[in-house]
Coordinates of C-alpha atoms in Angstrom, one line a residue:
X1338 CA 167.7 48.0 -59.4
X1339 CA 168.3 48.6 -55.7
X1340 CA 171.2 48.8 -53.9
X1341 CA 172.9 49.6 -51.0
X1342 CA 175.9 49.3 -48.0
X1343 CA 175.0 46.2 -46.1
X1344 CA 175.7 46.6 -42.5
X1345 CA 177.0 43.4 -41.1
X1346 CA 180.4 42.7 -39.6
X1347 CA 182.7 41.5 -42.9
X1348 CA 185.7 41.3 -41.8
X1349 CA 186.1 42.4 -38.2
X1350 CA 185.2 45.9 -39.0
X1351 CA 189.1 45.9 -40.8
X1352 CA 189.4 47.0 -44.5
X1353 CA 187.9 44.7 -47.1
X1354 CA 190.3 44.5 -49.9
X1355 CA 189.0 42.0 -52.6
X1356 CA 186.1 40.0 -53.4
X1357 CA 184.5 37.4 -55.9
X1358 CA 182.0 35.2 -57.4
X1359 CA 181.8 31.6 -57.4
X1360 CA 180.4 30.6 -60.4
X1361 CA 178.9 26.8 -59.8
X1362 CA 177.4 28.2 -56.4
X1363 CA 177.1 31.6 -56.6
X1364 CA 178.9 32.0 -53.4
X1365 CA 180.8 35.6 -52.6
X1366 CA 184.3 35.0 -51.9
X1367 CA 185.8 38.2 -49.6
X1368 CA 189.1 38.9 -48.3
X1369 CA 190.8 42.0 -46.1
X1370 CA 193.1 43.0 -43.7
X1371 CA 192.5 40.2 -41.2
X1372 CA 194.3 37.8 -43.0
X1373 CA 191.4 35.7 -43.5
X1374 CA 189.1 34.8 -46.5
X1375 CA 185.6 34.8 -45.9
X1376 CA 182.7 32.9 -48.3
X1377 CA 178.8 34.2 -47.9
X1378 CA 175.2 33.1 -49.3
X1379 CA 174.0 36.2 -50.8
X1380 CA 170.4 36.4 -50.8
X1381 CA 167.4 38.0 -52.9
X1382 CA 165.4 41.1 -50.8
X1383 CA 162.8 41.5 -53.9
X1384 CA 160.1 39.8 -52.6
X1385 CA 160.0 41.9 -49.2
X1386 CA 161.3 45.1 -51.5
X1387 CA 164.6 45.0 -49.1
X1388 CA 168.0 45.3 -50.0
X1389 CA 169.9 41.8 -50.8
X1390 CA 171.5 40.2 -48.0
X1391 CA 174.4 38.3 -47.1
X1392 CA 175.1 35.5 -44.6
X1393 CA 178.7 34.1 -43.1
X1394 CA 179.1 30.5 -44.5
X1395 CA 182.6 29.6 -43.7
X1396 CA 186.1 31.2 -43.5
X1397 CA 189.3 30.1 -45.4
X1398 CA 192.5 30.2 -42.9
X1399 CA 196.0 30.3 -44.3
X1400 CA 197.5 34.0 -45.0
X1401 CA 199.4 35.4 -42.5
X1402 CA 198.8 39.4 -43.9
X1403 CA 196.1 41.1 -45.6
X1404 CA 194.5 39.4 -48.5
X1405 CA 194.9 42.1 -51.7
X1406 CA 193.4 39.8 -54.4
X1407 CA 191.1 36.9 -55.0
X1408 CA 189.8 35.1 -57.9
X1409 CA 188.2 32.1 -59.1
X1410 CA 189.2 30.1 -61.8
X1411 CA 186.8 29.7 -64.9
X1412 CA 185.6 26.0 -64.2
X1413 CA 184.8 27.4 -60.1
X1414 CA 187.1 24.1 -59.3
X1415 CA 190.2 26.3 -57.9
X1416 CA 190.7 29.9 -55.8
X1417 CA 194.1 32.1 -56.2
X1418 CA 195.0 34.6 -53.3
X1419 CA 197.4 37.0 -53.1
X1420 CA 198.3 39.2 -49.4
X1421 CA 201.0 40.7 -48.5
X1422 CA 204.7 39.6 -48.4
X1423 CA 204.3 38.2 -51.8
X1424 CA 202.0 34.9 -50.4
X1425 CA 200.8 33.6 -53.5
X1426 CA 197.8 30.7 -52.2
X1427 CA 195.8 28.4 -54.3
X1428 CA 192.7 26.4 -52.5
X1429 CA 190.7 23.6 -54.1
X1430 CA 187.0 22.9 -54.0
X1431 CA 186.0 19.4 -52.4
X1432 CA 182.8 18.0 -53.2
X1433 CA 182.0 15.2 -51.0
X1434 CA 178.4 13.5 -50.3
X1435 CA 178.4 15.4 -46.8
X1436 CA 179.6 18.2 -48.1
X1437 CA 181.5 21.2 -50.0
X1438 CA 184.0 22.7 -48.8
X1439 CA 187.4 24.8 -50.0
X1440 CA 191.2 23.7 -48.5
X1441 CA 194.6 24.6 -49.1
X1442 CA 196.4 23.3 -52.2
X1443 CA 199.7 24.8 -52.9
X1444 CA 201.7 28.3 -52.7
X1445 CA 203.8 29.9 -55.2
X1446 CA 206.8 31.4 -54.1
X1447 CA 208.7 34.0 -56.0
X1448 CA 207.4 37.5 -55.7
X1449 CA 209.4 39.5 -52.4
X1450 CA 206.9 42.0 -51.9
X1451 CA 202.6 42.3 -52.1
X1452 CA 201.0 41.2 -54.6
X1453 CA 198.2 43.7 -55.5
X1454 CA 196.4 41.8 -58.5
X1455 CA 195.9 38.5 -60.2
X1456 CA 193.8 37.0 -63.3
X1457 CA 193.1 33.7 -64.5
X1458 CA 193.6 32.0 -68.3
X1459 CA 190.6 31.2 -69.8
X1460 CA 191.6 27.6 -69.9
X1461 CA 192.8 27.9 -66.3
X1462 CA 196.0 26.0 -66.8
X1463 CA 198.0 29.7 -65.8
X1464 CA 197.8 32.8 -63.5
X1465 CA 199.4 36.1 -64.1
X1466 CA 199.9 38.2 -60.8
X1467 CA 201.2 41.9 -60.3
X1468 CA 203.1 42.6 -57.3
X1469 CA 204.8 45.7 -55.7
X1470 CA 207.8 44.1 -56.4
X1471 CA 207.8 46.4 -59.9
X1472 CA 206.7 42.7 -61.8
X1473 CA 204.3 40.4 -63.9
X1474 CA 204.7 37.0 -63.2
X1475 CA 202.6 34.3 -65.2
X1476 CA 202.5 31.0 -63.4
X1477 CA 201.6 27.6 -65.0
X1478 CA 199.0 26.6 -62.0
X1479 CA 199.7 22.5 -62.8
X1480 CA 203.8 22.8 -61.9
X1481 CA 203.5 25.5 -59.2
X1482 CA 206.3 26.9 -60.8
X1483 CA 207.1 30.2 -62.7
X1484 CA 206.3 30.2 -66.2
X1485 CA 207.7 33.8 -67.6
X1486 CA 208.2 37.2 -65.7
X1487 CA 207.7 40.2 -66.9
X1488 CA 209.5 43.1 -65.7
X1489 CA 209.8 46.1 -67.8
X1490 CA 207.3 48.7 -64.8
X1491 CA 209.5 51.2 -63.4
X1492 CA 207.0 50.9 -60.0
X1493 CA 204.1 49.3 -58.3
X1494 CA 202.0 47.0 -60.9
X1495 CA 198.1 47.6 -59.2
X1496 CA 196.6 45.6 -61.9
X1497 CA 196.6 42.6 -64.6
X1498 CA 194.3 41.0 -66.8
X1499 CA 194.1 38.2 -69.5
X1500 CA 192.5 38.5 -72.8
X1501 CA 190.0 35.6 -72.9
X1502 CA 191.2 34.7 -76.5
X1503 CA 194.7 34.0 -74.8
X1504 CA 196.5 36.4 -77.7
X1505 CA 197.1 38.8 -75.0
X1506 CA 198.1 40.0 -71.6
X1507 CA 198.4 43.5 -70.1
X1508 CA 199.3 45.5 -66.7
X1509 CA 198.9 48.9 -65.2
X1510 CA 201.1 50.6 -62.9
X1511 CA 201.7 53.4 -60.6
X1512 CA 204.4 54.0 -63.2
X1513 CA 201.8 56.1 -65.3
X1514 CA 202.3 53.0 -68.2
X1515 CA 199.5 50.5 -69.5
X1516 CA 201.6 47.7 -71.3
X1517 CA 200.2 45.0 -73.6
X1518 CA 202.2 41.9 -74.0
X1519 CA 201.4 39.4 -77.1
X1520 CA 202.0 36.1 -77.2
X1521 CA 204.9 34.6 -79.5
X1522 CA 204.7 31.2 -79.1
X1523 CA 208.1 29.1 -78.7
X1524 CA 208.5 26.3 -80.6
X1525 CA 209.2 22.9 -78.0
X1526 CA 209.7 19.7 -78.7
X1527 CA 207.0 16.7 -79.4
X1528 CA 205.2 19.6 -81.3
X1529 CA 203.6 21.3 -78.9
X1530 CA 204.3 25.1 -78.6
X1531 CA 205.6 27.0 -75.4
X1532 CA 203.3 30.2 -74.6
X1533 CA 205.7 33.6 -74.5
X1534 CA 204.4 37.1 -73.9
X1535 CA 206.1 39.9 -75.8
X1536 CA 205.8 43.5 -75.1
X1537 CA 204.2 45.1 -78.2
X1538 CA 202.8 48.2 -76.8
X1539 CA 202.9 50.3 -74.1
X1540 CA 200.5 53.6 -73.3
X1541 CA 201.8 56.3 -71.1
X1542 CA 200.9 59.5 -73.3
X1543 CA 199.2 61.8 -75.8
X1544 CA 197.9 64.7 -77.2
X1545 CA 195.7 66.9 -76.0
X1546 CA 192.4 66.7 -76.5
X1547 CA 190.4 68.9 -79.7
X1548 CA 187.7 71.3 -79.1
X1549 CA 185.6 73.1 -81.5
X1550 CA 188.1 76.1 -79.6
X1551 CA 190.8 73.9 -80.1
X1552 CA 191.0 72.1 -83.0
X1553 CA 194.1 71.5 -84.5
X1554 CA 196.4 68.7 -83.1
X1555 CA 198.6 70.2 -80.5
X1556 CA 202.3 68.8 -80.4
X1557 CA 202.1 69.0 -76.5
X1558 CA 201.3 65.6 -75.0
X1559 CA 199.8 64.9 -71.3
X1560 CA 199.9 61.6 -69.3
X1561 CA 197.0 59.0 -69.7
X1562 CA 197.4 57.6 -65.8
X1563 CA 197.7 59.3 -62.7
X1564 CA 201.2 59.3 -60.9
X1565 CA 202.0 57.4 -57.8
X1566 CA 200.0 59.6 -55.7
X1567 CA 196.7 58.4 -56.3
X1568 CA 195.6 57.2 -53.1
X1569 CA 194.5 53.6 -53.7
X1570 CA 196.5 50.3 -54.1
X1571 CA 194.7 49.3 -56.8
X1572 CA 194.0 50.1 -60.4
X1573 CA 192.1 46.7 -61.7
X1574 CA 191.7 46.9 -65.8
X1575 CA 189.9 44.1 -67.4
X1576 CA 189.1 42.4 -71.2
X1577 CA 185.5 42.8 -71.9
X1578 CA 184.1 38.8 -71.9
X1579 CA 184.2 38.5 -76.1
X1580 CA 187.8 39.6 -75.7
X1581 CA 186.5 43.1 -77.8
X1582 CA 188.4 46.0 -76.0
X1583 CA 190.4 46.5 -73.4
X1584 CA 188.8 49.1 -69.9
X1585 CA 191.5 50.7 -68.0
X1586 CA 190.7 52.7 -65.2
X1587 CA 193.4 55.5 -63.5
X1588 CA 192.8 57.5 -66.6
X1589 CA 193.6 61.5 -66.7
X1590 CA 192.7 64.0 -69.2
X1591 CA 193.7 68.1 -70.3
X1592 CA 191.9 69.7 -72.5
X1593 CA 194.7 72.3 -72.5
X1594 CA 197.7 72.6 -71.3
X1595 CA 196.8 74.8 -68.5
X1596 CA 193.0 73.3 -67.9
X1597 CA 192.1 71.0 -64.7
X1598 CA 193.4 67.0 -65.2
X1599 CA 189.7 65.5 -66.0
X1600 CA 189.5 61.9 -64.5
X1601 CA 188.5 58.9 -66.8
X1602 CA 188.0 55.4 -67.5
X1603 CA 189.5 54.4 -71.3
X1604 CA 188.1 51.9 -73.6
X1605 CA 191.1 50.5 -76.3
X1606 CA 189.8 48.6 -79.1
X1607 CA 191.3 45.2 -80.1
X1608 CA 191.8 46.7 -83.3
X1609 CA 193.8 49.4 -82.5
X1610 CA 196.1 48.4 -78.7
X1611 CA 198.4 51.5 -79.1
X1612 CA 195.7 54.1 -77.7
X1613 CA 192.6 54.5 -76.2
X1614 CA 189.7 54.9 -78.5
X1615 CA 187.6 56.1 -75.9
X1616 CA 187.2 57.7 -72.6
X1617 CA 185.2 57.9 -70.1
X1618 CA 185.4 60.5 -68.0
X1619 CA 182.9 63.0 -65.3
X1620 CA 184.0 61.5 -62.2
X1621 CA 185.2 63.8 -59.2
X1622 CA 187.8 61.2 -58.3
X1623 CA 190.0 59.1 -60.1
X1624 CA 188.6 55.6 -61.4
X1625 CA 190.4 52.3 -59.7
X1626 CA 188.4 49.2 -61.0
X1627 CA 186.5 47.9 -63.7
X1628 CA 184.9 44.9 -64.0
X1629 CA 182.5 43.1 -66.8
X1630 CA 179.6 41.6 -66.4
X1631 CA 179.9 38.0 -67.3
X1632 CA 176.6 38.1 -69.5
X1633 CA 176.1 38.9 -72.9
X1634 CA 172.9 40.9 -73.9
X1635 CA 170.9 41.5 -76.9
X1636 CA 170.5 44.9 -78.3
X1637 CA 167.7 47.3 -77.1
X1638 CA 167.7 48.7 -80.8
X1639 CA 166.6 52.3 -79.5
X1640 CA 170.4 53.3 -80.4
X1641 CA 171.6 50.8 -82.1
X1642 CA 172.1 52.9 -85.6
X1643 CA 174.2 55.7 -83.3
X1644 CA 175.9 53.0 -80.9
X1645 CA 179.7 53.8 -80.5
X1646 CA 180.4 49.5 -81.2
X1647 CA 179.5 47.6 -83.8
X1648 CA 178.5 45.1 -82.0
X1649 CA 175.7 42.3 -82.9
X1650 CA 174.9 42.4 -78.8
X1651 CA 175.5 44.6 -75.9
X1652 CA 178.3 44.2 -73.2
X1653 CA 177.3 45.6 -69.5
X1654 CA 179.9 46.7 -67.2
X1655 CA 180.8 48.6 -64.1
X1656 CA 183.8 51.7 -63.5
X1657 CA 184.4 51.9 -59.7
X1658 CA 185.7 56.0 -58.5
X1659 CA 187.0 55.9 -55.2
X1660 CA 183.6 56.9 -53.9
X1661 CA 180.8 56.0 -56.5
X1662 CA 179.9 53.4 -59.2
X1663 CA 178.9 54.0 -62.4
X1664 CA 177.4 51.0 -64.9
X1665 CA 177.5 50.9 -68.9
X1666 CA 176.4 49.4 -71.8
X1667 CA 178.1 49.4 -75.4
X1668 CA 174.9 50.9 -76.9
X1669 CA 175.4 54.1 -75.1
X1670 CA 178.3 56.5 -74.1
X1671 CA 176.4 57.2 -71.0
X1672 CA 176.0 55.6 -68.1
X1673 CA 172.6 53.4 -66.9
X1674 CA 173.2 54.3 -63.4
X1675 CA 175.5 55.7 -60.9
X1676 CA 175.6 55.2 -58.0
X1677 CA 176.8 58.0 -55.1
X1678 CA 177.9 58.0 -51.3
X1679 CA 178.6 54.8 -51.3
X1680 CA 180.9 54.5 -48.6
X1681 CA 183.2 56.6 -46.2
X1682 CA 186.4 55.3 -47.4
X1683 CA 187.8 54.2 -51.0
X1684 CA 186.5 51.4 -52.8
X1685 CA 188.8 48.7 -53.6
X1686 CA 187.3 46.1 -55.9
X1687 CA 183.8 45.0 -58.1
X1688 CA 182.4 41.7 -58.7
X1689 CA 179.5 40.5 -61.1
X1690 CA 177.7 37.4 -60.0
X1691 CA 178.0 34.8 -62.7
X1692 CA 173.8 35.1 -63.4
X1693 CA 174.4 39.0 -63.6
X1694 CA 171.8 39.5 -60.6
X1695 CA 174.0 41.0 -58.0
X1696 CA 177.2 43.4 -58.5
X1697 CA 178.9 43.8 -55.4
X1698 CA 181.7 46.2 -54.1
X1699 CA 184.1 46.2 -51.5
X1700 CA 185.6 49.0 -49.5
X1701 CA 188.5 50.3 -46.9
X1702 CA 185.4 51.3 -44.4
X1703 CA 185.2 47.4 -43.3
X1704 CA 181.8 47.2 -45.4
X1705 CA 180.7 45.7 -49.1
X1706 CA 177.7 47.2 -50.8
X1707 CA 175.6 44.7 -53.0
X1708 CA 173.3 45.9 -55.9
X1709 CA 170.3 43.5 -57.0
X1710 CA 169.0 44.0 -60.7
X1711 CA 165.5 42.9 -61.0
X1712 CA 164.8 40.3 -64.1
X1713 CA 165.3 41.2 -67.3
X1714 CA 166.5 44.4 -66.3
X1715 CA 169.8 44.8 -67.7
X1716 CA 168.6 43.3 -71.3
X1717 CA 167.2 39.8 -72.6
X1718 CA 170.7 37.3 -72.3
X1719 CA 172.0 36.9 -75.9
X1720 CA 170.7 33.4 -76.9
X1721 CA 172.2 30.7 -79.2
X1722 CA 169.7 31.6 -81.4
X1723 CA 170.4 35.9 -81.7
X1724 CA 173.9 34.6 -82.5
X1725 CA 173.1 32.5 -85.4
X1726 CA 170.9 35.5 -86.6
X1727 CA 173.4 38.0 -86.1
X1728 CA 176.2 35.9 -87.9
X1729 CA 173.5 36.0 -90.9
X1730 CA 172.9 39.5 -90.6
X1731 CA 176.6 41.1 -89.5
X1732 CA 179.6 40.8 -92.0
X1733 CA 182.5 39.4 -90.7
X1734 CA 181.0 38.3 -87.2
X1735 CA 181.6 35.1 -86.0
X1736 CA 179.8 33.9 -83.3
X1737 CA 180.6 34.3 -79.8
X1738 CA 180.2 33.1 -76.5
X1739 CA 179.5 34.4 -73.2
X1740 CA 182.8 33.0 -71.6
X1741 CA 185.1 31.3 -74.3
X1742 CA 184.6 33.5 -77.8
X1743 CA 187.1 31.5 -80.7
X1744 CA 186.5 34.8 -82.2
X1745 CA 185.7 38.6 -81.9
X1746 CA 184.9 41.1 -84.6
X1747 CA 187.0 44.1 -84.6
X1748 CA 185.1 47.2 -82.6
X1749 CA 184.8 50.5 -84.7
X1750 CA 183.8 54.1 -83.1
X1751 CA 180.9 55.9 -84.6
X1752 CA 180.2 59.5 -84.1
X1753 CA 179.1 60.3 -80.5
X1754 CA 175.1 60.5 -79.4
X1755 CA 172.8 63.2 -79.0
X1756 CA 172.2 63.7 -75.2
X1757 CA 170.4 61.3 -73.2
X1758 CA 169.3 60.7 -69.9
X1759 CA 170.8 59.0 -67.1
X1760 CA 168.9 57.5 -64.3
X1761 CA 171.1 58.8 -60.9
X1762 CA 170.9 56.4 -57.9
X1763 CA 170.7 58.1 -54.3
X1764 CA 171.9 55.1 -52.1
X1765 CA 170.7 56.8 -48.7
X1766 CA 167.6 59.0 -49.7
X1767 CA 166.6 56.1 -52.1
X1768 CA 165.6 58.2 -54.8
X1769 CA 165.8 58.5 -58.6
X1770 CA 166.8 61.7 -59.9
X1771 CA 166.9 62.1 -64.1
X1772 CA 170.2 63.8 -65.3
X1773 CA 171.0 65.0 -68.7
X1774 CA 174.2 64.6 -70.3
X1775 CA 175.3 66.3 -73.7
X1776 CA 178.3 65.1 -76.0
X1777 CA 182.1 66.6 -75.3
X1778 CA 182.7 66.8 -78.7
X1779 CA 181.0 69.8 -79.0
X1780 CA 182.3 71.4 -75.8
X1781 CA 183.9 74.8 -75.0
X1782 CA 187.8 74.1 -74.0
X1783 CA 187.2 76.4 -70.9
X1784 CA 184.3 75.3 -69.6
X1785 CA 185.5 71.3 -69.8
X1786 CA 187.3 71.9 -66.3
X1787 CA 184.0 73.0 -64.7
X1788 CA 182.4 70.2 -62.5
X1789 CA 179.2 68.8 -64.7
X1790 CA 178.2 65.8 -66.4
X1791 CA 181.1 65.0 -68.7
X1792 CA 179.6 62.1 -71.4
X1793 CA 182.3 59.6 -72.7
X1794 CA 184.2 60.8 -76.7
X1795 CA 185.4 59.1 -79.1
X1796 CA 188.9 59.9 -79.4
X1797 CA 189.9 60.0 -83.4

């Protein structure tokens, strides 16, 4: 992999807020402080062993503030935006015989102040958007219209995100609260069912964490999130693709009650919604987005038997720090790369291209950084035909899908691996640098402050 901050004017130098793939096209969808949204034609530098590129195709021209949040729906046929001022935009792609090209469809109007985050349904028909306005609003996308609201944050909600099995919803805010709504359906007439998101948990504490020094439970708790002070807009949280477990970044750890806060990333099992079943943590600065790759992979097998997810494949994804990247798989608790000195100001979104080849980043410093993976590089793409063999092999998994999974198998957390090492990126000095990482579990309550390689623990 190769990567790196490409220097080209993005948007007028200003801060560049959000950004996505398109999946039919594999266009990059960007939007910042100047209002505008801006579409590019990213392109391959392996041959000349340079970094990817990207070129301005076209500019979308509507918002009158800066754009916070874009996103494409699932089938590539729509585009939501959210800015400033509670402008709510969704734009249409027009396939003619001339050309393709993306135009204005309709607004929604409700929230009063910025909206900050927004996520498709998997079947596209609805949108759920956080705002600054302390709320959750789920819109059906067909009516233009407000569906359900959701309400219960005490402040800014910087992130939302939709299980892809459509049982759940859930939202993070600067309140220090995670909050995962379920869906109770509500019976309608002709039959058909009315979709109704309950709150059924909500994560804002808990107990210290044990140490061989430490290990009895301790009745004092600590918060999970950091308070209102964290100095980004954004805390994007995401469902892994199979629907699986849940990533929330904005995490904070103590290992005592008087030790430094320890910044993470937490993983929540679908089995178990009520707390996080494991953390990431070894970052200098607090975590503010997350994002899956869109690609299943099969298993490497070299850790399979001590993998922290019973999983029948592996799931790729990327934690974004204010000031680095760091990329996972679910057959490690360490990372496959991280990536440093990225840019001079915070970074404010991720996006995977939908063939996994690029993963880009945006940031306040006016620039996006783009990573290329070469082939094959993150793992061989979980075929139809692994699936089949690991729904012969796995009890109780049912086969899933890269986008669309009818069902997941319940993720379980082994005991934590023996230390391994973790490739280091230099973006600048292009080097490589080997860095070994050993297990928390085993670590000394007064030297887990200390800045060195933290690796992730299963919380039990």
């Amino acid at each position: 992999m190769k990567g790196g901050t490409v220097q080209i004017n993005w948007h007028d130098c200003q801060p560049v807020l959000t950004l996505d793939f398109h999946s039919p096209t594999g266009l990059l969808a960007t939007g910042g402080n100047d209002h505008d949204i801006k579409l590019w034609v990213i392109t391959s530098g392996e041959s000349q062993k340079k970094l990817p590129a990207a070129s301005y195709q076209s500019s979308l021209v509507y918002h009158s503030s800066a754009v916070n949040v874009l996103r494409f729906s699932p089938s590539g046929e729509l585009l939501a935006s959210g800015a400033d001022g509670g402008e709510l935009v969704l734009w249409k792609f027009h396939v003619t015989d001339d050309a393709k090209s993306w135009k204005f469809l309709k607004t929604f109007i409700f929230h009063r102040k910025d909206v900050l985050d927004l996520q498709w349904s998997a079947d596209g028909a609805y949108l759920i958007s956080g705002s600054v306005d302390n709320s959750c609003i789920i819109w059906d996308v067909n009516k233009g219209s407000v569906h359900q609201i959701l309400d219960a944050h005490l402040h800014y909600v910087q992130g939302v995100t939709w299980d892809p099995l459509g049982h759940y919803v859930a939202s993070l805010s600067s309140d220090r609260t995670c909050r995962v709504y379920a869906n109770k359906p509500q019976p309608r007439h002709k039959g058909h069912e009315k979709i109704n998101y309950v709150c059924q948990h909500v994560l804002t504490k808990a107990e210290l964490l044990q140490t061989l020094d430490n290990p009895k439970p301790s009745s004092a708790k600590t918060h999970l999130f950091h308070d209102e002070t964290l100095p980004s807009f954004f805390r994007r949280l995401q469902w892994s693709p199979d629907g699986s477990f849940l990533l929330v970044p904005a995490g904070m750890q103590k290992y005592s009650s008087s030790s430094d806060t320890v910044n993470t990333a937490y993983i929540i099992s679908r089995k178990d919604l009520s707390r996080p079943a494991v953390l990431l943590p070894g970052a200098n600065k607090p975590t503010v987005a997350v994002r899956f790759c869109p690609i299943l992979f099969c298993l490497r097998g070299s850790n399979s038997a001590a993998g922290s997810f019973k999983l029948p494949y592996r799931v790729v994804f990327a934690v974004a720090t204010l000031d680095s990247l760091y990329i996972y798989d679910t057959e490690s608790l360490v990372p496959i790369a991280i990536f440093a000195g990225l840019h001079y100001a915070a970074v404010t979104d991720i996006a995977w291209s939908p063939n996994a080849k690029y993963l880009a980043l945006s940031s306040r410093d006016g620039y996006c950084t783009l990573i290329e993976f070469e082939n094959d590089e993150l793992g061989l793409p979980f075929s139809s035909l692994a699936r089949e063999e690991a729904k012969r092999t796995t009890e109780g998994i049912t086969k899933p899908t890269n986008m669309k999974p009818e069902s997941v198998d319940n993720m379980e957390i082994d005991k934590v691996e023996a230390p391994k090492t973790v490739e280091k990126t230099d973006t600048e000095a292009g080097k490589a640098e080997q860095v070994v990482s050993a297990p928390t579990l085993k670590a000394d309550a007064s030297k887990a402050p200390r800045k060195k390689r933290i690796t992730p623990v299963a919380i039990i």
